[in-house]
CSV table of C-alpha atoms in Angstrom, one decimal:
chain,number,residue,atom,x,y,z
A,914,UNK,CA,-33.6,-36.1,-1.6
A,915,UNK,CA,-33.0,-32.6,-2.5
A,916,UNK,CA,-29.2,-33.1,-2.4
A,917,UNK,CA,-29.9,-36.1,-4.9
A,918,UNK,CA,-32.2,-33.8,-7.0
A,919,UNK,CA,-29.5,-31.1,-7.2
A,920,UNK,CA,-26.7,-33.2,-8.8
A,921,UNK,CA,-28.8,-34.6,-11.1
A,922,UNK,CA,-30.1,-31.2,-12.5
A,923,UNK,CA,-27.0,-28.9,-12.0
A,924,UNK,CA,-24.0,-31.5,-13.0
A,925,UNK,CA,-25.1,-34.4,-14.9
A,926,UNK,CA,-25.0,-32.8,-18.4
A,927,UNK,CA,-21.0,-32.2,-17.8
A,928,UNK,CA,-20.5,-34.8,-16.4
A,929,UNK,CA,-19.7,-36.8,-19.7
A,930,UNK,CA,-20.6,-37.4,-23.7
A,931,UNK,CA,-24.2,-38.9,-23.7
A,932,UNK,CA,-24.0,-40.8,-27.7
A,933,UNK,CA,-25.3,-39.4,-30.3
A,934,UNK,CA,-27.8,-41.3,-32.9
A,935,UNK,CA,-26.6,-39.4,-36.0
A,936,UNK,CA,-24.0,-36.8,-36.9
A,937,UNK,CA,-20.7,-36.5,-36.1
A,938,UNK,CA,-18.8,-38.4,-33.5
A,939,UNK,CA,-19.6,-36.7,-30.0
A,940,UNK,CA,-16.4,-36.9,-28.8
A,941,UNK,CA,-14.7,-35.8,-31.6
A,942,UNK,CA,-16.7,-32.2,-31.2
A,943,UNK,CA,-16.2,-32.0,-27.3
A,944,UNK,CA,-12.6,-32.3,-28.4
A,945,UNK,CA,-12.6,-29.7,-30.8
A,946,UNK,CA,-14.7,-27.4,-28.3
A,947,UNK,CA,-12.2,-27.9,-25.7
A,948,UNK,CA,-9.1,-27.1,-27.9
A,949,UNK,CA,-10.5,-23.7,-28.7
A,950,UNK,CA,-11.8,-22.7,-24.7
A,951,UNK,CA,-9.7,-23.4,-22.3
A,952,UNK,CA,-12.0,-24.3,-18.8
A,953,UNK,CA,-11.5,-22.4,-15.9
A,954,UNK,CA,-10.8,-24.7,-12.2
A,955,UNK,CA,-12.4,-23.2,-9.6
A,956,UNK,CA,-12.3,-24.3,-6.1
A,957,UNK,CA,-14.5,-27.1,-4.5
A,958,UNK,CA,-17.3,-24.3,-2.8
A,959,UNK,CA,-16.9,-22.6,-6.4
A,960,UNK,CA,-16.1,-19.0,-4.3
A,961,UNK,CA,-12.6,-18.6,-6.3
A,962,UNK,CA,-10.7,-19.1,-9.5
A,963,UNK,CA,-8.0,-21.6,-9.0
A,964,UNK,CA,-6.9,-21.7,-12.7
A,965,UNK,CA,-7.7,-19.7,-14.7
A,966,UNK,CA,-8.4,-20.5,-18.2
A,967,UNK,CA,-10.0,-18.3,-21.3
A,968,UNK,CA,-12.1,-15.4,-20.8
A,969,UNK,CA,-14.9,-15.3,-22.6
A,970,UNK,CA,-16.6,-11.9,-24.0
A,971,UNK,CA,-20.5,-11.8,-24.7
A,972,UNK,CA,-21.6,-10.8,-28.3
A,973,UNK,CA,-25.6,-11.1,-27.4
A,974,UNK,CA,-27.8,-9.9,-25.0
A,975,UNK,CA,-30.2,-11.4,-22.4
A,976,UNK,CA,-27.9,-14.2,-20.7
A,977,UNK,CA,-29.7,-15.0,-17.3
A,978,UNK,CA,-26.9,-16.4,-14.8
A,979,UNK,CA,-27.9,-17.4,-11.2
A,980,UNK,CA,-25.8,-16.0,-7.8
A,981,UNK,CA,-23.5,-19.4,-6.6
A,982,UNK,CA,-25.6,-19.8,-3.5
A,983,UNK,CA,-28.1,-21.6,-6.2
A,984,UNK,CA,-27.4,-25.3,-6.1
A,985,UNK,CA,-28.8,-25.6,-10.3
A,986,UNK,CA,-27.8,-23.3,-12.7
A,987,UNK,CA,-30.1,-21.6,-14.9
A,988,UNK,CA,-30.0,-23.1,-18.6
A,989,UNK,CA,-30.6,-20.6,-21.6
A,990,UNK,CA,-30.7,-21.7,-25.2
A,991,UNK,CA,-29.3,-19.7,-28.3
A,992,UNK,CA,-31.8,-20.2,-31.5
A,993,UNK,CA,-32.1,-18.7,-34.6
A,994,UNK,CA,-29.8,-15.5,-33.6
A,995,UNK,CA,-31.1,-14.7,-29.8
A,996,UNK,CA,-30.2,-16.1,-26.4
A,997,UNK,CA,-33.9,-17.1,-25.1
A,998,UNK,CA,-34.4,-18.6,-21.7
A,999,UNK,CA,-36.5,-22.3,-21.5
A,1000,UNK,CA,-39.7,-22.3,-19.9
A,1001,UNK,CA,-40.7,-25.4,-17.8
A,1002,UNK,CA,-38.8,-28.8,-18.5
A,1003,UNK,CA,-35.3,-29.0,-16.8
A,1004,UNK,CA,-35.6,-25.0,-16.5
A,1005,UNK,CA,-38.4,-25.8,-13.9
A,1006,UNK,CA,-36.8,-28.7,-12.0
A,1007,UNK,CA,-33.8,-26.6,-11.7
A,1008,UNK,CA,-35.6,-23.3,-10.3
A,1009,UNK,CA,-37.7,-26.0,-7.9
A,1010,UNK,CA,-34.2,-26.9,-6.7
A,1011,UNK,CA,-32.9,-23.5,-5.8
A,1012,UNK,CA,-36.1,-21.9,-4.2
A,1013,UNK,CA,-36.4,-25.5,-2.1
A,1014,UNK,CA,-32.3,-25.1,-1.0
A,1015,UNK,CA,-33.0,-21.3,-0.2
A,1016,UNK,CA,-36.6,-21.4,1.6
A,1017,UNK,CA,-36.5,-18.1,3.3
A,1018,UNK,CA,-35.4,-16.2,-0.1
A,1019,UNK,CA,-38.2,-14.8,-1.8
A,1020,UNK,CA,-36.7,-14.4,-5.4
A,1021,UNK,CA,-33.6,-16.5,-6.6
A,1022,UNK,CA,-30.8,-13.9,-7.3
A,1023,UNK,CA,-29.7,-13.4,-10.7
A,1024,UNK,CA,-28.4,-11.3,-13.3
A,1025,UNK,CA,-28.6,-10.6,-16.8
A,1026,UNK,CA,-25.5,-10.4,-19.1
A,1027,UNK,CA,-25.6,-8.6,-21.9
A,1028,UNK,CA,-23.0,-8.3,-25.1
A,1029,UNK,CA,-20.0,-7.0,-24.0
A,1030,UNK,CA,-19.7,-8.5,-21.1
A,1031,UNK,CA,-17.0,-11.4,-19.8
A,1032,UNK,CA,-17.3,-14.3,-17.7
A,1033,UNK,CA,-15.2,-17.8,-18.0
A,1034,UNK,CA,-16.5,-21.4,-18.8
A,1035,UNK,CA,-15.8,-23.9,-16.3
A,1036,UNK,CA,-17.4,-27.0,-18.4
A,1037,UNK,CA,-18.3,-28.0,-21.4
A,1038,UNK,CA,-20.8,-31.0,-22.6
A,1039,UNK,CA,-22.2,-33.1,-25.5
A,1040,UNK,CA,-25.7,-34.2,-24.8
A,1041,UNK,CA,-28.2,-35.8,-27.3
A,1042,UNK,CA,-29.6,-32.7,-29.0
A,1043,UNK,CA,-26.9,-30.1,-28.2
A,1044,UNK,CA,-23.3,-28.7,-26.9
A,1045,UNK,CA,-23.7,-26.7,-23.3
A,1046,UNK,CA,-21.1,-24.6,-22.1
A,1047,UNK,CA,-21.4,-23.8,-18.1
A,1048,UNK,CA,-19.9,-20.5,-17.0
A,1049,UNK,CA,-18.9,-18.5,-14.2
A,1050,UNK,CA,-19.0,-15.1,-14.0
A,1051,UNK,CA,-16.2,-12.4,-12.1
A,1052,UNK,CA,-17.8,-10.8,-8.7
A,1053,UNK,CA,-20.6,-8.1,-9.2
A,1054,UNK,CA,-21.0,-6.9,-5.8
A,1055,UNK,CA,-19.2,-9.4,-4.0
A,1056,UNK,CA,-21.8,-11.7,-5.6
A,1057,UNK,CA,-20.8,-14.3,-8.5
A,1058,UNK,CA,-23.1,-15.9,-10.7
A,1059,UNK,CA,-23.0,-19.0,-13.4
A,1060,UNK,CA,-25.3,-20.2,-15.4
A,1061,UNK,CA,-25.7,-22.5,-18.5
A,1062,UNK,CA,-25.7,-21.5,-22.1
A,1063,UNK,CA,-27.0,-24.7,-24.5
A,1064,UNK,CA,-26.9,-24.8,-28.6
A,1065,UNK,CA,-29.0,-26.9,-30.3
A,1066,UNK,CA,-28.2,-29.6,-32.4
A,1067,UNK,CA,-30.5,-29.4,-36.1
A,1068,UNK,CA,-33.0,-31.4,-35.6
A,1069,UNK,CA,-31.0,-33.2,-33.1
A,1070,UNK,CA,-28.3,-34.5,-35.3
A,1071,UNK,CA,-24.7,-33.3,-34.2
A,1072,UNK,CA,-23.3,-31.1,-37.5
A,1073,UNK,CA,-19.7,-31.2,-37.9
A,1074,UNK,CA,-17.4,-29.2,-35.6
A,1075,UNK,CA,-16.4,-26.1,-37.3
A,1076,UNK,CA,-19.9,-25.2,-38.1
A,1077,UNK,CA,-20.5,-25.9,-34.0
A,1078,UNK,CA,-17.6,-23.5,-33.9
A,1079,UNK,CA,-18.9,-20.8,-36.2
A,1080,UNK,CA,-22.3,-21.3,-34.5
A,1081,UNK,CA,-20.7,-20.6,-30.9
A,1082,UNK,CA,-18.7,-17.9,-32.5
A,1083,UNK,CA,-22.0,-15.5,-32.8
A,1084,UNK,CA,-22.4,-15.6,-28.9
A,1085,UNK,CA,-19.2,-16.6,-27.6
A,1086,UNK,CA,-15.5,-15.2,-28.3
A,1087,UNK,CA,-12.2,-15.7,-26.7
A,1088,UNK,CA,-10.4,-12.3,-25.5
A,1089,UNK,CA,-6.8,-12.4,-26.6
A,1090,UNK,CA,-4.4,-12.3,-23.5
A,1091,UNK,CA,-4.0,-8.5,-22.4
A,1092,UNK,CA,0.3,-9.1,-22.6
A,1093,UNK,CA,-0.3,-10.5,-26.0
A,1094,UNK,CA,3.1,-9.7,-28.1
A,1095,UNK,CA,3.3,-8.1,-30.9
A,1096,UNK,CA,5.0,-9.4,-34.0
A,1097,UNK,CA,9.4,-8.5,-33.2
A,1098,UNK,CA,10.2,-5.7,-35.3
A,1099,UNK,CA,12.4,-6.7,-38.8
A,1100,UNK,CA,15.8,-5.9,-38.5
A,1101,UNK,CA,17.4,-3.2,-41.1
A,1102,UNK,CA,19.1,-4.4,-43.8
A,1103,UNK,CA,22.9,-4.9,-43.6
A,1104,UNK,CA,25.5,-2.4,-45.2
A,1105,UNK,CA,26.7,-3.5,-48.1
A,1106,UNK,CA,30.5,-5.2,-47.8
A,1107,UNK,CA,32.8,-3.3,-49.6
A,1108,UNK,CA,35.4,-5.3,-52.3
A,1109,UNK,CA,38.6,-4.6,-50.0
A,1110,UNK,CA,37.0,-4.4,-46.5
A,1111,UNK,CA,39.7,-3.1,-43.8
A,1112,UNK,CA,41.4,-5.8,-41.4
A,1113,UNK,CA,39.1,-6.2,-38.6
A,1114,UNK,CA,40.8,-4.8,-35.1
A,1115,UNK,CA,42.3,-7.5,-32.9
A,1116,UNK,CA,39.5,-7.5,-30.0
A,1117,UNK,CA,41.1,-7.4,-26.4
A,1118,UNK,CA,40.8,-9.9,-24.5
A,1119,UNK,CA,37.5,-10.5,-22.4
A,1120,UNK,CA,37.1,-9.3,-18.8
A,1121,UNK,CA,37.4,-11.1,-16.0
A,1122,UNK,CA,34.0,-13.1,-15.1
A,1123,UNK,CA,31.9,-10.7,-12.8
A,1124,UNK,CA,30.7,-12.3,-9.4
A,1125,UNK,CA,27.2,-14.3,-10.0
A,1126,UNK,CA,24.3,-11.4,-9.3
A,1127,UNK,CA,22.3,-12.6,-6.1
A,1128,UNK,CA,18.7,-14.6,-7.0
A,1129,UNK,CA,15.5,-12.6,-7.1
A,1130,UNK,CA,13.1,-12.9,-4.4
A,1131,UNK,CA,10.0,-11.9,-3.9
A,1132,UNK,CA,8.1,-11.2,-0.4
A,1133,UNK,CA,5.1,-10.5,1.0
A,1134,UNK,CA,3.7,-6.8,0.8
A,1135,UNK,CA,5.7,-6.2,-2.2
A,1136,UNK,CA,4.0,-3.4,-4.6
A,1137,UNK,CA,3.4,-4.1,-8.1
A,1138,UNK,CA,6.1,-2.1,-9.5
A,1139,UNK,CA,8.4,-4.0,-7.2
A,1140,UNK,CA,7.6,-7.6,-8.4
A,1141,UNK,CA,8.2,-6.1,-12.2
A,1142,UNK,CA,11.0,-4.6,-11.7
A,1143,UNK,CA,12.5,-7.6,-9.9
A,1144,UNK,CA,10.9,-10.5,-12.2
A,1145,UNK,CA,9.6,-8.6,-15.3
A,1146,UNK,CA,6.5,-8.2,-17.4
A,1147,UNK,CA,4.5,-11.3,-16.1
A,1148,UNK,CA,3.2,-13.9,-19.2
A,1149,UNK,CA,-0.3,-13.7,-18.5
A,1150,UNK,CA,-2.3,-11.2,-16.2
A,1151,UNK,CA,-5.8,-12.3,-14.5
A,1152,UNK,CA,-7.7,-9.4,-12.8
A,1153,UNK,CA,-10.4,-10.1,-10.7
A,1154,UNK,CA,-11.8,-7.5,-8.8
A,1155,UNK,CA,-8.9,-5.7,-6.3
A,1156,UNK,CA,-7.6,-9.1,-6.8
A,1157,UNK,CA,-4.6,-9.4,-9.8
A,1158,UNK,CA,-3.0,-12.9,-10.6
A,1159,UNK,CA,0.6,-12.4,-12.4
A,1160,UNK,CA,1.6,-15.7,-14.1
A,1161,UNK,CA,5.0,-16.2,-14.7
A,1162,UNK,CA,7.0,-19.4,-16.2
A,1163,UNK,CA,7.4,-21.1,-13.1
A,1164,UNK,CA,5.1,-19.1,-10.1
A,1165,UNK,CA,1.7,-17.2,-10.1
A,1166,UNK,CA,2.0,-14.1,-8.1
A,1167,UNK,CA,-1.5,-13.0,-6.2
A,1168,UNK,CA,-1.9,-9.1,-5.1
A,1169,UNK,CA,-4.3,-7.5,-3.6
A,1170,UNK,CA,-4.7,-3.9,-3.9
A,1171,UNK,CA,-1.7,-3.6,-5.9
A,1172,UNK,CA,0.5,-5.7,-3.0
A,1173,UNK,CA,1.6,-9.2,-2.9
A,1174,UNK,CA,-0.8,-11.3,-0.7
A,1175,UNK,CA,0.3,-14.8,-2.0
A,1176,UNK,CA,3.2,-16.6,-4.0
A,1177,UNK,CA,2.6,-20.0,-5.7
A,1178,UNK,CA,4.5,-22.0,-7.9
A,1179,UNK,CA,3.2,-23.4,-11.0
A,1180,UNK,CA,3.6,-26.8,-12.1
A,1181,UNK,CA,5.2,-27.6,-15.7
A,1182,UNK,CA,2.7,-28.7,-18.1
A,1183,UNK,CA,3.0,-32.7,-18.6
């Protein structure tokens, strides 16, 4: 029963696009949402980050997220300007859930993010009167929390998706990636050619082709500098914690205090 009742509050407004009576098409906005935020896969038990998608940074105060050992996430709404959390409804089934799952914890465990701070989102949903976004916060004490963030349709009727966009854009913004590059300097201009340019020098011939260099590896225990010395600055860099995740074209290189604890390769995007 209380399995049953868990699903049904925590999961099922991701888990698809309920129709819409009026507005625009529903899943032409969860389209649109998910081309600007890249979701974050976690694992099955939710303890870890298996891909890691955009990071999201907080622009208002007074997000209420739940520790993971809470089967239902919290749900908070974002109205007129200000993140408020709902009182009884679907807010009450879910905080019935979690205290019944947890019967000898006296409080449920939670947090409250304010602007400024980052976390990932891990879903995103169209239900009838509004877009929810479920996300999943970096470990605060060895404890990670998630929680739901939902905004409102007007008077339940879906507006387009750029104004959904610019509507999200008050609480939620994507952080660029750290290794983001910067625009490749212009080369100078070229000399002018004189009218009677010299003869150009008769190059020598090329040397002989130097033996293949040996492939890089990579091993175990490795420090940081080691790996970028040996495979360069990574693409993207993930830091959890002590943990850091170095993505590379082909590989994803875990350390852990600055050493390598894992090597992965990545698979090609399809």
């Amino acid at each position: 029963m209380l399995r049953a009742l868990s699903s049904a509050v925590a999961v099922g407004v991701l888990a698809g696009i309920v129709p819409l009576a009026h507005g625009q098409d529903p899943n032409t906005i969860l389209a649109k949402l998910k081309s600007q935020f890249t979701l974050t896969q976690t694992t099955a038990d939710r303890g870890d980050i298996v891909t890691a998608g955009s990071i999201l940074v907080l622009q208002k105060d007074r997000l209420v997220m739940y520790s993971l050992n809470n089967p239902a996430p919290p749900q908070s709404a974002y109205k007129k300007g200000k993140i408020t959390n709902g009182l009884g409804g679907a807010g009450f089934l879910r905080d019935l859930t979690n205290t019944m799952s947890n019967p000898n914890q006296t409080a449920i465990q939670q947090r409250i993010f304010v602007a400024g701070e980052k976390f990932w989102v891990i879903g995103i949903g169209i239900v009838k009167d509004g877009a929810v976004f479920r996300l999943y916060s970096d470990p605060y004490g060895d404890v990670r929390y998630w929680g739901e963030l939902k905004f409102p349709f007007p008077k339940g009727s879906a507006p387009p998706a750029d104004e959904l966009l610019s509507t999200v854009a008050e609480v939620l913004t994507v952080q660029p990636p750290d290794n983001a590059a910067a625009p490749p300097p212009q080369p100078p201009p070229a000399p002018a050619v004189p009218a009677e340019a010299p003869p150009a020098p008769i190059a020598p011939p090329p040397p002989p082709p130097a033996d293949a260099p040996p492939p890089k590896t990579i091993s175990l225990g490795q420090t940081k500098d080691e790996v970028v010395a040996t495979f360069g600055q990574p693409l993207k860099v993930v830091k959890l914690g002590a943990k850091e995740i170095y993505y590379y074209s082909d590989m994803k290189v875990t350390l852990v205090n600055s050493k390598v604890s894992d090597v992965a390769d990545i698979q090609p995007p399809r």
